[in-house]
Structure formats: structure tokens, C-alpha cells
Amino acid sequence: MNLSTRYALLGYAFLIPLFLILGFVLFYPIGRAIWLSFYRKIVGSPAEFIGLGNYIEILTKEYFYICLKNTVVYTFSAVTLKALIGLIVALALNRESRYRGILRTIALIPWTIPTFVIALLYYWLFHTKLGAINIILESLGMQPVRWLTSPEWAMPSVIWVNFWRGMPFFAVTFLAGLQAIKLELYEAAEIDGAGYLQKLRHITLPGLKYVILTMVLLSTIWTFGDFALIWILTAGGPGMATTTLPIYIYNSAFSRLDIGYASALSIVTAPIFILLMVMTIRIILRGE
Amino acid sequence: MTERYCEPQNNWIAAKIVEWAGKNNVDVEVSWLTWAEITPKLATAMEAGTLPDVFYGGVSPVLMDPTNIYTLPVDDILNELGWDNIFERHTLQVKIKGKYYAVPFGNMINVTHLIKSLFEKGKKAANITDFPDSGGPLPETWDDYVLLAEAMKKWDPNHHAFGLTLGEGATDGSETWCMTWFPYGGEFMTEPSVSGIKFRSKESVENMYRIKEWYDKGYISPDAITESGYWNNEQYLTRASVMIVEGPTPFYKATTTDPSLVADTMLLPPPSGPKGLIGLGGTYSWHIIKTTEHQDLCKDLILYFYKDKKAYTSYVVDGACCHIPLLKDVAEEAAKQFMPEIIGPYMEALEKCTVATQTWPYNLPSRVQGEIYSDFTYAHMMMHVLVDGWEPEKAVDWAADHIEEIAKRVYGS
């Protein structure tokens, strides 16, 4: 065996632990989930092979489409808000100001708080009878709002909390992107008489294009799979008003104990994530 | 171990286990479950072969379904405790085909917590002196309580008299269904078989209409429809509702946080219906799992809890007597020590009621009931009507299909 072959083999040998770990935490669970998805498997009962039975049930049941719709609404609304407001905040924080440092720090605070803490804080803020928001509304002579307990307000409320939690990350990332845009471009534009909006449209946004696209796609992946926030705030209720696909999968596995069905749901949802990941990687590579 | 509402009681049990273990030179490991975890975790442990030696909690539908009993008979323990000193009615839920498969430690029934000051305001606003069904100044039936709810609306249009939980995520939603359904003739099952499941019935549809009517009229808080909404305990502790129906666990909480609420509370039998006074109740019991390799040690541990009667009495009193003990002399002593004027009516309610479990009228454990309890079938059904706008018939059919599907899997077609 020559030296280069030996070095190559050594390289592969170093990769073995990685593949073992990947196999254990990734390939085996995925493979098992795929296998389980073809079975009716209730915890405590023997598994029964049903072929495509779980998939047929998913695709012919209204529940799945309600959850899919909720997930799309939740994701699209939260990500759009985070991107738009994040950009506005980034633009504001990019301006020269003696308070810029402290404002940037304050803007990042929601991102540093653990998700479950934020969810619990808002759970109490939104409480119909005891929450601070309704107490303030009532003191102003307004009617209290059932933020988490009415079908009309529950989804906007969880979207708001997701936005509040995630916007700072957008803002900080956009801010970093803004810093990378050459100042000479703005100076040249000013000389040519360009106003603020023109500079925004022709310099800032094009300069941030790949950052925006990457952040939107990443946030879409994260928000699509968001579980903890909705679970703590509403547990998917009232009714199915805030039941998204992750909540539905969780309930199928841990309330209904039907892990075959839950596995099939996960498999059905996977292509959406794969598509988003592929798009993200392509944009990142194109940006490089 | 199922964690209980009363921290001192949890600590007492854990301490007793450690004490026993120390005296007998035994290694023990204690893990705690919440109510909603009982079925999923026991079912998972059963599958994985990791069941404990002893389980303490509500009579387990996973471990004690009569078609697949996973616990050992404990007649010898009960014999040793002495039947003369045992409340036999507490043992009925653990007696299967003449043998006892768990040792009850504490029995509880859901009772009405009535807040006196609000109650008087409502009665005054509607000029009520006596209630039609009870014939007296206190309500007895659900119809009497509906009259009270209407009276409370006269006093305050924003008042929601029935502090009932409806939502998913909280097992109390299931209890609301049962408490209103059983007294009006509702039945879950009559025997452990598919044909024994009686959920699909006109009584179920009628009860769904009843709950919908109460919800639409504002007798139940609109926030009650979610887990994060208005939990019944909260409605009592914040005095938001004139009444709730629950085991006296919220009452216990009030004894530790709000003595004025305790003084303002009456504990009454639960509301009855045309089929009589049927109270939803249950018993916390010690179960010895049949896979244990330490049967004698398990029996010794269980007996250890009953032998020190002074400690057992303190345990009961620590929980504001919400759990009536298995032993008569302990119950008598506890009632003397703790607010006899309040606990007395509670114990009388326990004596007067026909105690129903969620498998009423079968009243023995069922895996089917355990699964629908942990997946909140009743709450989902109510949400379909109250939130999604389904017709009650459709919602009841949906729930019945689900229950019967589980029954086919558990009991065979």
C-alpha cells in the first residue's frame, strides 16, 4: 500500500466515529421512523403492518390540511413580520447615534431569553383576567381581549410572540449585512441627488439580497418546526386554531400514542423541509 | 408515583419510602408522574419492559384492565389491615372477579365548592329562597344550579357561574363531561368488550347540547375552552365563579393561601341529575406490578404506610382531608383534627354519593378509558362543537368512532 493510500485510509478512519454518531442520531431514527410509518403501532400494543394506511389516513383527513394551513399562516406571517420589522430596526440601528451601542444591546435582549421563558411571560401577559395587557386595556375603558382563548385572537397572539422572539436576530444579521455595503456607493448616490428611498431601493436592498433570502429561508425552516412556543401558550388550542403540524405530530405520538401515524406525519412533512434546505444552500453558495 | 396537589403529602410519601428503605437496607428509586403522564408513561414502560416494582396513583387503567391485569392480588395485605376497619366502598374499584389488585390509600370525590358570599348575592338578585329540586336553600341538582347561574347573571351579567374546565391538555375537561353526563343517564361502558362500550347514545348527544347551551348562555367562562384558559381551580381561587366541582384540592390550596376564601366556602355534594347523585371519584392506590422480583419487599413497603396510624392521620390532615383514608379509625381522627364543620359535609357527600369512575357504570379500570383520558377525546369533542361549530351529533359520532376503534384494538373485534 503506498503512502497516499495509507493517508486516505487514515482520513476515512477518522471519519468513522462521525458516521457512527450520525448513524445513531440521524440515520437509524429516520430509518426507524420510515419503517414505523407503514405500521399501526400504538404504544403498548403489537405493531400491525398496514402498508400505506397511515399515509392514506393523513391525506384524506381534514385535520392534516387544517394543521398545514395553520403552519403556513403562522410561518408566513411571523417570518414576514420578522423580516420587515427586522430590516427597519437594522436601518435605524445603522444610523449614527451616541446611543447606538446601548440600543443595539437592548434590541438583542429578546433573542437572548430562552424560548420557554418568553412563552411563559407572554402566557401571563395575555391572560384574560390576570394579564397586564388586559388590565391596562380595562383601565383605559376598553374591553379585555381573549388573546389566547379565542379562535380569532389565538393565532395572531402566537405569531406576535414568535415575531417578538425572532426579530432581533433578523435585525442583528441585517445590521451586519448593512455594515458590509460600501459607503462609497451611498456617497456616489448622494452626489447624483438620490434620496433615502432611492438609496434604499437601489443600494441597500440589492446589497442585502442574499442576507435577506438566507435569513428568510432559515427562519422559515425554524418557524415551520416551531413547537415549544405554541405548546406553552395554547397547546394548539382553542380547538384547532393554533394546531400546527409539529403540535399535531406531538399529539399523535404522545397523547394518542400512535407512533406509526406520527412517524408517517413526520415523513409527509419532511419534503417541505428538504426543499427549504436545498433552496437555502443554493442561495448561500450563489452568494459566495 | 403520581404527584399530588399537596406538596407536604408528596414529601411525606417520599420520606416514608426512604425511611422504610433505610430500615430494611433496600435501594429504592422514586420517580414522579403528572396525571396526564400516567397512561403514556406506563404504557411506554410496559412496552420497554421497564415497569417499576410499585406504582402509586389513581387506579391504573393500563395496569389493571381486567382483560390484561399487570398487578398482583393484594388480598393478604387487606386481610392484614383488618376488614372491620376498612371502608369497603373504597376497595370496589380495585376488586376484579373477587380479588383485589391494588391497596387503596386515599379516596376522593368531586364535590361542589360553593362560595357563600357570591351565592347569597345571586340569590338576592333573583329573589330565590328555595331551589325547586332540593326544596331548600341550597341547590342539589344541575337544574337547581342552572337557576343559580341565571341568578348570578342578574347580579352580574359578566359572571360565569359554572367554574368548569372544558379544554384539552387538562384532564378536568374530561371530568366536566363525566360529571354532567352520568347524572343524566350517560354511560361509558358496561363490560370490557367492544359491545360493552355505550358512548354512542342519545344521552351523549343530549349532554353535548346541554354543555353547548350553558356555554352559549355564558354560564361557563369562554376562556374555559383551552388548557391555558380558565382552569377550574383558578376560577375558584380567584372567586371568578360561584361554584366549581372538583375534588377538594382547590380547597386545600385555599387553606394555604387564602383563609378568607376557606371561611367563605361550603363543600357540598356534587350536582345530581335524574339518575341520582352520581359523583365522579377515584382512589389513589398502591399497585404491585406482576413483573417485580421483590414481591415480599413490595408488600412490606405498602403495609409500612398503614401501620403508623398517627403518621397516616397527619398525612390526611396535611392534605386538608381531601383524601379519605382507607382505615376508618384514621378517618375519624383526621375529621376531628381538621375543620370538622367543613370536612364533615365532604365526608357525608362521599357517603351519600354513588361513586363513579370514568368507566361508569362498569366502574373498573379500562385501558380504553385510559387512552381517551390521556388523549383528551372528550375535550376535543367539546371543542369541535364550541369552537369548530360542528353539530353535537357529528361530534359525538366522531368521539364514538375513536373510542370504538380503541376498544377493538384493546378487546379484539
mmCIF file of N, CA, C and O in Angstrom, chain A residues 57-115:
data_model
loop_
_atom_site.group_PDB
_atom_site.id
_atom_site.type_symbol
_atom_site.label_atom_id
_atom_site.label_comp_id
_atom_site.label_asym_id
_atom_site.label_seq_id
_atom_site.Cartn_x
_atom_site.Cartn_y
_atom_site.Cartn_z
ATOM 1 N N GLU A 57 -54.666 7.800 5.483
ATOM 2 C CA GLU A 57 -55.453 8.465 6.530
ATOM 3 C C GLU A 57 -55.054 9.939 6.655
ATOM 4 O O GLU A 57 -55.912 10.821 6.767
ATOM 5 N N ILE A 58 -53.757 10.189 6.584
ATOM 6 C CA ILE A 58 -53.289 11.575 6.711
ATOM 7 C C ILE A 58 -53.857 12.424 5.573
ATOM 8 O O ILE A 58 -54.416 13.502 5.784
ATOM 9 N N LEU A 59 -53.697 11.913 4.351
ATOM 10 C CA LEU A 59 -54.014 12.737 3.179
ATOM 11 C C LEU A 59 -55.518 12.839 2.924
ATOM 12 O O LEU A 59 -55.963 13.719 2.188
ATOM 13 N N THR A 60 -56.307 11.963 3.564
ATOM 14 C CA THR A 60 -57.757 12.038 3.356
ATOM 15 C C THR A 60 -58.470 12.648 4.555
ATOM 16 O O THR A 60 -59.686 12.796 4.543
ATOM 17 N N LYS A 61 -57.691 13.026 5.560
ATOM 18 C CA LYS A 61 -58.313 13.575 6.771
ATOM 19 C C LYS A 61 -58.213 15.085 6.750
ATOM 20 O O LYS A 61 -57.152 15.642 6.464
ATOM 21 N N GLU A 62 -59.304 15.727 7.151
ATOM 22 C CA GLU A 62 -59.341 17.188 7.171
ATOM 23 C C GLU A 62 -58.285 17.764 8.125
ATOM 24 O O GLU A 62 -57.731 18.841 7.873
ATOM 25 N N TYR A 63 -58.025 17.049 9.221
ATOM 26 C CA TYR A 63 -57.099 17.537 10.242
ATOM 27 C C TYR A 63 -55.766 17.975 9.656
ATOM 28 O O TYR A 63 -55.213 19.005 10.016
ATOM 29 N N PHE A 64 -55.232 17.120 8.787
ATOM 30 C CA PHE A 64 -53.894 17.384 8.246
ATOM 31 C C PHE A 64 -53.888 18.721 7.517
ATOM 32 O O PHE A 64 -52.969 19.531 7.692
ATOM 33 N N TYR A 65 -54.937 18.978 6.747
ATOM 34 C CA TYR A 65 -54.949 20.212 5.947
ATOM 35 C C TYR A 65 -55.181 21.440 6.822
ATOM 36 O O TYR A 65 -54.644 22.513 6.553
ATOM 37 N N ILE A 66 -55.953 21.253 7.891
ATOM 38 C CA ILE A 66 -56.128 22.366 8.838
ATOM 39 C C ILE A 66 -54.773 22.705 9.467
ATOM 40 O O ILE A 66 -54.389 23.877 9.569
ATOM 41 N N CYS A 67 -54.052 21.662 9.883
ATOM 42 C CA CYS A 67 -52.741 21.891 10.521
ATOM 43 C C CYS A 67 -51.753 22.481 9.529
ATOM 44 O O CYS A 67 -50.958 23.366 9.882
ATOM 45 N N LEU A 68 -51.811 22.000 8.287
ATOM 46 C CA LEU A 68 -50.910 22.531 7.263
ATOM 47 C C LEU A 68 -51.205 24.009 7.020
ATOM 48 O O LEU A 68 -50.302 24.853 6.961
ATOM 49 N N LYS A 69 -52.475 24.324 6.921
ATOM 50 C CA LYS A 69 -52.875 25.725 6.720
ATOM 51 C C LYS A 69 -52.402 26.585 7.886
ATOM 52 O O LYS A 69 -51.834 27.656 7.697
ATOM 53 N N ASN A 70 -52.620 26.085 9.122
ATOM 54 C CA ASN A 70 -52.180 26.846 10.295
ATOM 55 C C ASN A 70 -50.672 27.065 10.287
ATOM 56 O O ASN A 70 -50.177 28.138 10.634
ATOM 57 N N THR A 71 -49.944 26.016 9.872
ATOM 58 C CA THR A 71 -48.483 26.113 9.853
ATOM 59 C C THR A 71 -48.033 27.148 8.825
ATOM 60 O O THR A 71 -47.127 27.948 9.092
ATOM 61 N N VAL A 72 -48.669 27.126 7.673
ATOM 62 C CA VAL A 72 -48.306 28.084 6.618
ATOM 63 C C VAL A 72 -48.621 29.512 7.068
ATOM 64 O O VAL A 72 -47.800 30.424 6.920
ATOM 65 N N VAL A 73 -49.804 29.705 7.641
ATOM 66 C CA VAL A 73 -50.205 31.045 8.112
ATOM 67 C C VAL A 73 -49.234 31.531 9.186
ATOM 68 O O VAL A 73 -48.748 32.660 9.156
ATOM 69 N N TYR A 74 -48.955 30.647 10.147
ATOM 70 C CA TYR A 74 -48.061 31.001 11.249
ATOM 71 C C TYR A 74 -46.677 31.355 10.726
ATOM 72 O O TYR A 74 -46.107 32.400 11.066
ATOM 73 N N THR A 75 -46.159 30.500 9.863
ATOM 74 C CA THR A 75 -44.794 30.694 9.371
ATOM 75 C C THR A 75 -44.693 31.936 8.505
ATOM 76 O O THR A 75 -43.817 32.786 8.702
ATOM 77 N N PHE A 76 -45.596 32.022 7.509
ATOM 78 C CA PHE A 76 -45.532 33.152 6.582
ATOM 79 C C PHE A 76 -45.679 34.480 7.312
ATOM 80 O O PHE A 76 -44.916 35.425 7.093
ATOM 81 N N SER A 77 -46.654 34.555 8.239
ATOM 82 C CA SER A 77 -46.907 35.820 8.949
ATOM 83 C C SER A 77 -45.730 36.186 9.840
ATOM 84 O O SER A 77 -45.255 37.336 9.830
ATOM 85 N N ALA A 78 -45.253 35.216 10.609
ATOM 86 C CA ALA A 78 -44.175 35.513 11.559
ATOM 87 C C ALA A 78 -42.893 35.888 10.819
ATOM 88 O O ALA A 78 -42.209 36.856 11.182
ATOM 89 N N VAL A 79 -42.564 35.134 9.775
ATOM 90 C CA VAL A 79 -41.311 35.407 9.057
ATOM 91 C C VAL A 79 -41.391 36.760 8.346
ATOM 92 O O VAL A 79 -40.424 37.541 8.367
ATOM 93 N N THR A 80 -42.533 37.054 7.742
ATOM 94 C CA THR A 80 -42.679 38.348 7.056
ATOM 95 C C THR A 80 -42.509 39.496 8.033
ATOM 96 O O THR A 80 -41.780 40.462 7.771
ATOM 97 N N LEU A 81 -43.168 39.378 9.171
ATOM 98 C CA LEU A 81 -43.054 40.442 10.190
ATOM 99 C C LEU A 81 -41.621 40.584 10.671
ATOM 100 O O LEU A 81 -41.104 41.694 10.819
ATOM 101 N N LYS A 82 -40.993 39.431 10.937
ATOM 102 C CA LYS A 82 -39.618 39.476 11.448
ATOM 103 C C LYS A 82 -38.693 40.132 10.427
ATOM 104 O O LYS A 82 -37.827 40.950 10.778
ATOM 105 N N ALA A 83 -38.888 39.783 9.149
ATOM 106 C CA ALA A 83 -38.015 40.329 8.105
ATOM 107 C C ALA A 83 -38.232 41.833 7.937
ATOM 108 O O ALA A 83 -37.274 42.615 7.906
ATOM 109 N N LEU A 84 -39.502 42.219 7.844
ATOM 110 C CA LEU A 84 -39.808 43.644 7.591
ATOM 111 C C LEU A 84 -39.372 44.517 8.757
ATOM 112 O O LEU A 84 -38.653 45.508 8.581
ATOM 113 N N ILE A 85 -39.839 44.139 9.947
ATOM 114 C CA ILE A 85 -39.515 44.963 11.127
ATOM 115 C C ILE A 85 -38.034 44.848 11.458
ATOM 116 O O ILE A 85 -37.395 45.836 11.866
ATOM 117 N N GLY A 86 -37.478 43.649 11.242
ATOM 118 C CA GLY A 86 -36.046 43.470 11.473
ATOM 119 C C GLY A 86 -35.227 44.401 10.594
ATOM 120 O O GLY A 86 -34.227 44.980 11.034
ATOM 121 N N LEU A 87 -35.658 44.559 9.346
ATOM 122 C CA LEU A 87 -34.953 45.457 8.420
ATOM 123 C C LEU A 87 -35.073 46.908 8.884
ATOM 124 O O LEU A 87 -34.089 47.668 8.891
ATOM 125 N N ILE A 88 -36.286 47.274 9.283
ATOM 126 C CA ILE A 88 -36.498 48.653 9.745
ATOM 127 C C ILE A 88 -35.626 48.933 10.972
ATOM 128 O O ILE A 88 -34.974 49.979 11.072
ATOM 129 N N VAL A 89 -35.595 47.989 11.884
ATOM 130 C CA VAL A 89 -34.782 48.170 13.102
ATOM 131 C C VAL A 89 -33.305 48.225 12.744
ATOM 132 O O VAL A 89 -32.555 49.052 13.265
ATOM 133 N N ALA A 90 -32.896 47.370 11.809
ATOM 134 C CA ALA A 90 -31.485 47.373 11.410
ATOM 135 C C ALA A 90 -31.099 48.706 10.784
ATOM 136 O O ALA A 90 -30.019 49.269 11.061
ATOM 137 N N LEU A 91 -31.984 49.223 9.931
ATOM 138 C CA LEU A 91 -31.720 50.521 9.302
ATOM 139 C C LEU A 91 -31.619 51.613 10.364
ATOM 140 O O LEU A 91 -30.754 52.488 10.297
ATOM 141 N N ALA A 92 -32.489 51.541 11.344
ATOM 142 C CA ALA A 92 -32.471 52.548 12.416
ATOM 143 C C ALA A 92 -31.194 52.427 13.237
ATOM 144 O O ALA A 92 -30.563 53.433 13.590
ATOM 145 N N LEU A 93 -30.781 51.192 13.520
ATOM 146 C CA LEU A 93 -29.596 50.981 14.353
ATOM 147 C C LEU A 93 -28.307 51.274 13.593
ATOM 148 O O LEU A 93 -27.242 51.426 14.192
ATOM 149 N N ASN A 94 -28.428 51.360 12.272
ATOM 150 C CA ASN A 94 -27.237 51.616 11.460
ATOM 151 C C ASN A 94 -26.910 53.101 11.397
ATOM 152 O O ASN A 94 -25.826 53.489 10.988
ATOM 153 N N ARG A 95 -27.881 53.912 11.822
ATOM 154 C CA ARG A 95 -27.654 55.354 11.762
ATOM 155 C C ARG A 95 -26.728 55.765 12.892
ATOM 156 O O ARG A 95 -26.715 55.169 13.967
ATOM 157 N N GLU A 96 -25.991 56.798 12.605
ATOM 158 C CA GLU A 96 -25.064 57.317 13.603
ATOM 159 C C GLU A 96 -25.850 57.869 14.778
ATOM 160 O O GLU A 96 -26.796 58.636 14.617
ATOM 161 N N SER A 97 -25.439 57.467 15.981
ATOM 162 C CA SER A 97 -26.118 57.961 17.184
ATOM 163 C C SER A 97 -25.241 57.649 18.373
ATOM 164 O O SER A 97 -24.581 56.605 18.427
ATOM 165 N N ARG A 98 -25.238 58.518 19.344
ATOM 166 C CA ARG A 98 -24.407 58.265 20.526
ATOM 167 C C ARG A 98 -24.953 57.104 21.349
ATOM 168 O O ARG A 98 -24.250 56.535 22.174
ATOM 169 N N TYR A 99 -26.225 56.778 21.120
ATOM 170 C CA TYR A 99 -26.830 55.683 21.891
ATOM 171 C C TYR A 99 -26.839 54.374 21.110
ATOM 172 O O TYR A 99 -27.481 53.403 21.514
ATOM 173 N N ARG A 100 -26.143 54.367 19.988
ATOM 174 C CA ARG A 100 -26.240 53.207 19.088
ATOM 175 C C ARG A 100 -25.877 51.907 19.802
ATOM 176 O O ARG A 100 -26.556 50.898 19.654
ATOM 177 N N GLY A 101 -24.800 51.953 20.584
ATOM 178 C CA GLY A 101 -24.321 50.742 21.253
ATOM 179 C C GLY A 101 -25.373 50.170 22.189
ATOM 180 O O GLY A 101 -25.712 48.986 22.142
ATOM 181 N N ILE A 102 -25.938 51.045 23.033
ATOM 182 C CA ILE A 102 -26.903 50.570 24.020
ATOM 183 C C ILE A 102 -28.201 50.152 23.337
ATOM 184 O O ILE A 102 -28.843 49.174 23.744
ATOM 185 N N LEU A 103 -28.571 50.843 22.283
ATOM 186 C CA LEU A 103 -29.802 50.470 21.569
ATOM 187 C C LEU A 103 -29.647 49.107 20.911
ATOM 188 O O LEU A 103 -30.586 48.305 20.883
ATOM 189 N N ARG A 104 -28.472 48.840 20.381
ATOM 190 C CA ARG A 104 -28.228 47.535 19.762
ATOM 191 C C ARG A 104 -28.314 46.431 20.815
ATOM 192 O O ARG A 104 -28.835 45.350 20.549
ATOM 193 N N THR A 105 -27.787 46.726 21.991
ATOM 194 C CA THR A 105 -27.847 45.729 23.074
ATOM 195 C C THR A 105 -29.294 45.465 23.478
ATOM 196 O O THR A 105 -29.710 44.319 23.627
ATOM 197 N N ILE A 106 -30.050 46.530 23.656
ATOM 198 C CA ILE A 106 -31.463 46.366 24.058
ATOM 199 C C ILE A 106 -32.234 45.603 22.992
ATOM 200 O O ILE A 106 -33.054 44.729 23.301
ATOM 201 N N ALA A 107 -31.949 45.921 21.745
ATOM 202 C CA ALA A 107 -32.680 45.271 20.646
ATOM 203 C C ALA A 107 -32.443 43.764 20.634
ATOM 204 O O ALA A 107 -33.307 43.001 20.189
ATOM 205 N N LEU A 108 -31.297 43.330 21.140
ATOM 206 C CA LEU A 108 -30.957 41.910 21.081
ATOM 207 C C LEU A 108 -31.520 41.112 22.255
ATOM 208 O O LEU A 108 -31.533 39.887 22.232
ATOM 209 N N ILE A 109 -32.020 41.799 23.281
ATOM 210 C CA ILE A 109 -32.430 41.110 24.517
ATOM 211 C C ILE A 109 -33.442 39.970 24.280
ATOM 212 O O ILE A 109 -33.252 38.874 24.788
ATOM 213 N N PRO A 110 -34.517 40.187 23.514
ATOM 214 C CA PRO A 110 -35.473 39.072 23.352
ATOM 215 C C PRO A 110 -34.817 37.816 22.798
ATOM 216 O O PRO A 110 -35.213 36.702 23.130
ATOM 217 N N TRP A 111 -33.806 37.995 21.960
ATOM 218 C CA TRP A 111 -33.154 36.836 21.363
ATOM 219 C C TRP A 111 -32.374 36.046 22.400
ATOM 220 O O TRP A 111 -32.174 34.835 22.249
ATOM 221 N N THR A 112 -31.940 36.705 23.448
ATOM 222 C CA THR A 112 -31.098 36.032 24.438
ATOM 223 C C THR A 112 -31.919 35.295 25.495
ATOM 224 O O THR A 112 -31.379 34.493 26.242
ATOM 225 N N ILE A 113 -33.215 35.584 25.556
ATOM 226 C CA ILE A 113 -34.054 34.926 26.573
ATOM 227 C C ILE A 113 -34.505 33.571 26.031
ATOM 228 O O ILE A 113 -34.952 33.475 24.893
ATOM 229 N N PRO A 114 -34.418 32.517 26.835
ATOM 230 C CA PRO A 114 -34.869 31.198 26.353
ATOM 231 C C PRO A 114 -36.332 31.225 25.912
ATOM 232 O O PRO A 114 -37.151 31.937 26.485
ATOM 233 N N THR A 115 -36.622 30.432 24.896
ATOM 234 C CA THR A 115 -37.969 30.428 24.319
ATOM 235 C C THR A 115 -39.042 30.132 25.351
ATOM 236 O O THR A 115 -40.091 30.780 25.379
#
